[in-house]
Amino acid sequence: MDFNQNTALAEREREQGERALKSEFYNTYFLRVDKNLSIDQIQNNYTDGIINGNILEFKLNITNLNSTLFQVIKYLSRLRIKGIPVPKNIFLISLMENKAFSRVSHFDEIILKKCSVSRA
């Protein structure tokens, strides 16, 4: 196997591991929130999840909070452009460390102001 094939295989294994851990997380915690929730309802608009005004971003390991937060901000911008309400809170979840970082955000206000500024 060459380098590209090894890299692709490692990426697939990483994605499968992340997907399995996400599923375990959903089944463990979200059934406590609402037994009627399905993963399809939570995972939408190309995010790892939006539930009750919270956007979720899962990583196997969060080694850099800022880069992970930046990725979520890109998702928030896409939601805003589509006219979808921006979630108020951000949760960054490090699956291998069993840690969640919360960011109570005012991104909705910031994004709204930036998008609403008069260009006159």
PDB file of C-alpha atoms in Angstrom:
ATOM      1  CA  MET A   1       0.000   0.000   0.000  1.00  0.00           C
ATOM      2  CA  ASP A   2       1.304   3.442  -0.840  1.00  0.00           C
ATOM      3  CA  PHE A   3       1.153   6.559   1.348  1.00  0.00           C
ATOM      4  CA  ASN A   4      -2.117   7.849  -0.152  1.00  0.00           C
ATOM      5  CA  GLN A   5      -3.870   4.510   0.370  1.00  0.00           C
ATOM      6  CA  ASN A   6      -2.621   4.324   3.971  1.00  0.00           C
ATOM      7  CA  THR A   7      -3.794   7.876   4.602  1.00  0.00           C
ATOM      8  CA  ALA A   8      -7.223   7.179   3.095  1.00  0.00           C
ATOM      9  CA  LEU A   9      -7.557   3.982   5.141  1.00  0.00           C
ATOM     10  CA  ALA A  10      -6.582   5.776   8.356  1.00  0.00           C
ATOM     11  CA  GLU A  11      -9.078   8.558   7.602  1.00  0.00           C
ATOM     12  CA  ARG A  12     -11.891   6.032   7.019  1.00  0.00           C
ATOM     13  CA  GLU A  13     -11.056   4.258  10.281  1.00  0.00           C
ATOM     14  CA  ARG A  14     -10.998   7.596  12.129  1.00  0.00           C
ATOM     15  CA  GLU A  15     -14.375   8.586  10.675  1.00  0.00           C
ATOM     16  CA  GLN A  16     -15.897   5.208  11.555  1.00  0.00           C
ATOM     17  CA  GLY A  17     -14.547   5.495  15.101  1.00  0.00           C
ATOM     18  CA  GLU A  18     -15.897   9.026  15.472  1.00  0.00           C
ATOM     19  CA  ARG A  19     -19.278   7.983  14.043  1.00  0.00           C
ATOM     20  CA  ALA A  20     -19.516   5.042  16.474  1.00  0.00           C
ATOM     21  CA  LEU A  21     -18.582   7.207  19.467  1.00  0.00           C
ATOM     22  CA  LYS A  22     -21.070   9.910  18.386  1.00  0.00           C
ATOM     23  CA  SER A  23     -23.799   7.306  18.146  1.00  0.00           C
ATOM     24  CA  GLU A  24     -22.919   6.009  21.608  1.00  0.00           C
ATOM     25  CA  PHE A  25     -23.005   9.584  22.959  1.00  0.00           C
ATOM     26  CA  TYR A  26     -26.419  10.244  21.395  1.00  0.00           C
ATOM     27  CA  ASN A  27     -27.863   6.985  22.686  1.00  0.00           C
ATOM     28  CA  THR A  28     -26.500   7.577  26.193  1.00  0.00           C
ATOM     29  CA  TYR A  29     -27.335  11.243  26.726  1.00  0.00           C
ATOM     30  CA  PHE A  30     -30.024  12.395  24.324  1.00  0.00           C
ATOM     31  CA  LEU A  31     -32.452   9.667  25.243  1.00  0.00           C
ATOM     32  CA  ARG A  32     -32.376  11.270  28.698  1.00  0.00           C
ATOM     33  CA  VAL A  33     -33.346  14.611  27.146  1.00  0.00           C
ATOM     34  CA  ASP A  34     -36.171  13.279  24.991  1.00  0.00           C
ATOM     35  CA  LYS A  35     -36.835   9.602  24.273  1.00  0.00           C
ATOM     36  CA  ASN A  36     -38.510  10.556  20.984  1.00  0.00           C
ATOM     37  CA  LEU A  37     -35.401  12.233  19.519  1.00  0.00           C
ATOM     38  CA  SER A  38     -33.762  10.593  16.546  1.00  0.00           C
ATOM     39  CA  ILE A  39     -30.244  11.170  15.300  1.00  0.00           C
ATOM     40  CA  ASP A  40     -31.696  12.439  12.007  1.00  0.00           C
ATOM     41  CA  GLN A  41     -33.547  15.186  13.894  1.00  0.00           C
ATOM     42  CA  ILE A  42     -30.388  16.216  15.719  1.00  0.00           C
ATOM     43  CA  GLN A  43     -27.897  16.002  12.847  1.00  0.00           C
ATOM     44  CA  ASN A  44     -28.976  18.494  10.239  1.00  0.00           C
ATOM     45  CA  ASN A  45     -27.584  21.266   8.060  1.00  0.00           C
ATOM     46  CA  TYR A  46     -24.241  19.455   7.860  1.00  0.00           C
ATOM     47  CA  THR A  47     -23.561  19.855  11.589  1.00  0.00           C
ATOM     48  CA  ASP A  48     -22.833  17.189  14.174  1.00  0.00           C
ATOM     49  CA  GLY A  49     -26.015  18.222  15.875  1.00  0.00           C
ATOM     50  CA  ILE A  50     -28.390  20.983  16.853  1.00  0.00           C
ATOM     51  CA  ILE A  51     -30.665  20.402  19.822  1.00  0.00           C
ATOM     52  CA  ASN A  52     -32.690  22.793  21.971  1.00  0.00           C
ATOM     53  CA  GLY A  53     -30.776  25.886  20.821  1.00  0.00           C
ATOM     54  CA  ASN A  54     -27.361  24.241  21.154  1.00  0.00           C
ATOM     55  CA  ILE A  55     -24.965  23.363  18.357  1.00  0.00           C
ATOM     56  CA  LEU A  56     -22.704  20.364  18.920  1.00  0.00           C
ATOM     57  CA  GLU A  57     -19.295  19.686  17.435  1.00  0.00           C
ATOM     58  CA  PHE A  58     -17.704  16.297  18.036  1.00  0.00           C
ATOM     59  CA  LYS A  59     -14.024  15.485  17.666  1.00  0.00           C
ATOM     60  CA  LEU A  60     -12.194  12.327  18.673  1.00  0.00           C
ATOM     61  CA  ASN A  61      -9.717  14.564  20.516  1.00  0.00           C
ATOM     62  CA  ILE A  62      -9.892  18.323  20.768  1.00  0.00           C
ATOM     63  CA  THR A  63      -6.298  19.440  20.694  1.00  0.00           C
ATOM     64  CA  ASN A  64      -7.014  23.042  19.761  1.00  0.00           C
ATOM     65  CA  LEU A  65     -10.179  24.683  21.077  1.00  0.00           C
ATOM     66  CA  ASN A  66      -9.789  27.683  18.780  1.00  0.00           C
ATOM     67  CA  SER A  67      -9.648  25.686  15.549  1.00  0.00           C
ATOM     68  CA  THR A  68     -12.627  23.578  16.627  1.00  0.00           C
ATOM     69  CA  LEU A  69     -14.552  26.705  17.602  1.00  0.00           C
ATOM     70  CA  PHE A  70     -13.672  28.293  14.254  1.00  0.00           C
ATOM     71  CA  GLN A  71     -15.195  25.302  12.467  1.00  0.00           C
ATOM     72  CA  VAL A  72     -18.431  25.783  14.424  1.00  0.00           C
ATOM     73  CA  ILE A  73     -18.461  29.489  13.561  1.00  0.00           C
ATOM     74  CA  LYS A  74     -18.363  28.523   9.879  1.00  0.00           C
ATOM     75  CA  TYR A  75     -21.426  26.317  10.455  1.00  0.00           C
ATOM     76  CA  LEU A  76     -23.184  29.204  12.222  1.00  0.00           C
ATOM     77  CA  SER A  77     -22.456  31.497   9.279  1.00  0.00           C
ATOM     78  CA  ARG A  78     -23.937  28.973   6.852  1.00  0.00           C
ATOM     79  CA  LEU A  79     -27.061  28.665   8.995  1.00  0.00           C
ATOM     80  CA  ARG A  80     -27.442  32.448   9.097  1.00  0.00           C
ATOM     81  CA  ILE A  81     -27.031  32.751   5.323  1.00  0.00           C
ATOM     82  CA  LYS A  82     -29.766  30.132   4.850  1.00  0.00           C
ATOM     83  CA  GLY A  83     -32.064  32.109   7.163  1.00  0.00           C
ATOM     84  CA  ILE A  84     -31.995  29.419   9.849  1.00  0.00           C
ATOM     85  CA  PRO A  85     -31.919  30.707  13.446  1.00  0.00           C
ATOM     86  CA  VAL A  86     -28.430  30.563  14.918  1.00  0.00           C
ATOM     87  CA  PRO A  87     -28.136  28.359  18.036  1.00  0.00           C
ATOM     88  CA  LYS A  88     -27.297  30.293  21.183  1.00  0.00           C
ATOM     89  CA  ASN A  89     -24.851  27.860  22.772  1.00  0.00           C
ATOM     90  CA  ILE A  90     -21.921  25.856  21.469  1.00  0.00           C
ATOM     91  CA  PHE A  91     -20.762  22.539  22.884  1.00  0.00           C
ATOM     92  CA  LEU A  92     -17.438  21.101  21.753  1.00  0.00           C
ATOM     93  CA  ILE A  93     -17.231  17.429  22.664  1.00  0.00           C
ATOM     94  CA  SER A  94     -13.963  15.508  22.850  1.00  0.00           C
ATOM     95  CA  LEU A  95     -15.088  11.900  22.549  1.00  0.00           C
ATOM     96  CA  MET A  96     -11.881  10.130  23.582  1.00  0.00           C
ATOM     97  CA  GLU A  97     -11.387  12.386  26.607  1.00  0.00           C
ATOM     98  CA  ASN A  98     -15.062  12.286  27.637  1.00  0.00           C
ATOM     99  CA  LYS A  99     -15.014  16.078  27.952  1.00  0.00           C
ATOM    100  CA  ALA A 100     -17.419  18.724  26.783  1.00  0.00           C
ATOM    101  CA  PHE A 101     -16.511  22.383  26.484  1.00  0.00           C
ATOM    102  CA  SER A 102     -19.382  24.838  26.526  1.00  0.00           C
ATOM    103  CA  ARG A 103     -19.305  28.209  24.890  1.00  0.00           C
ATOM    104  CA  VAL A 104     -22.326  30.330  25.712  1.00  0.00           C
ATOM    105  CA  SER A 105     -22.189  32.523  22.714  1.00  0.00           C
ATOM    106  CA  HIS A 106     -23.431  35.789  21.457  1.00  0.00           C
ATOM    107  CA  PHE A 107     -22.564  34.774  17.921  1.00  0.00           C
ATOM    108  CA  ASP A 108     -26.183  35.191  16.905  1.00  0.00           C
ATOM    109  CA  GLU A 109     -25.980  38.888  17.817  1.00  0.00           C
ATOM    110  CA  ILE A 110     -22.570  39.347  16.211  1.00  0.00           C
ATOM    111  CA  ILE A 111     -23.559  37.558  13.011  1.00  0.00           C
ATOM    112  CA  LEU A 112     -26.862  39.429  12.817  1.00  0.00           C
ATOM    113  CA  LYS A 113     -25.108  42.780  13.253  1.00  0.00           C
ATOM    114  CA  LYS A 114     -22.462  41.955  10.647  1.00  0.00           C
ATOM    115  CA  CYS A 115     -25.080  40.793   8.154  1.00  0.00           C
ATOM    116  CA  SER A 116     -27.389  43.714   8.823  1.00  0.00           C
ATOM    117  CA  VAL A 117     -24.904  46.581   8.611  1.00  0.00           C
ATOM    118  CA  SER A 118     -25.954  49.122   6.028  1.00  0.00           C
ATOM    119  CA  ARG A 119     -23.556  49.285   3.129  1.00  0.00           C
ATOM    120  CA  ALA A 120     -24.650  52.771   2.215  1.00  0.00           C
TER     121      ALA A 120
END
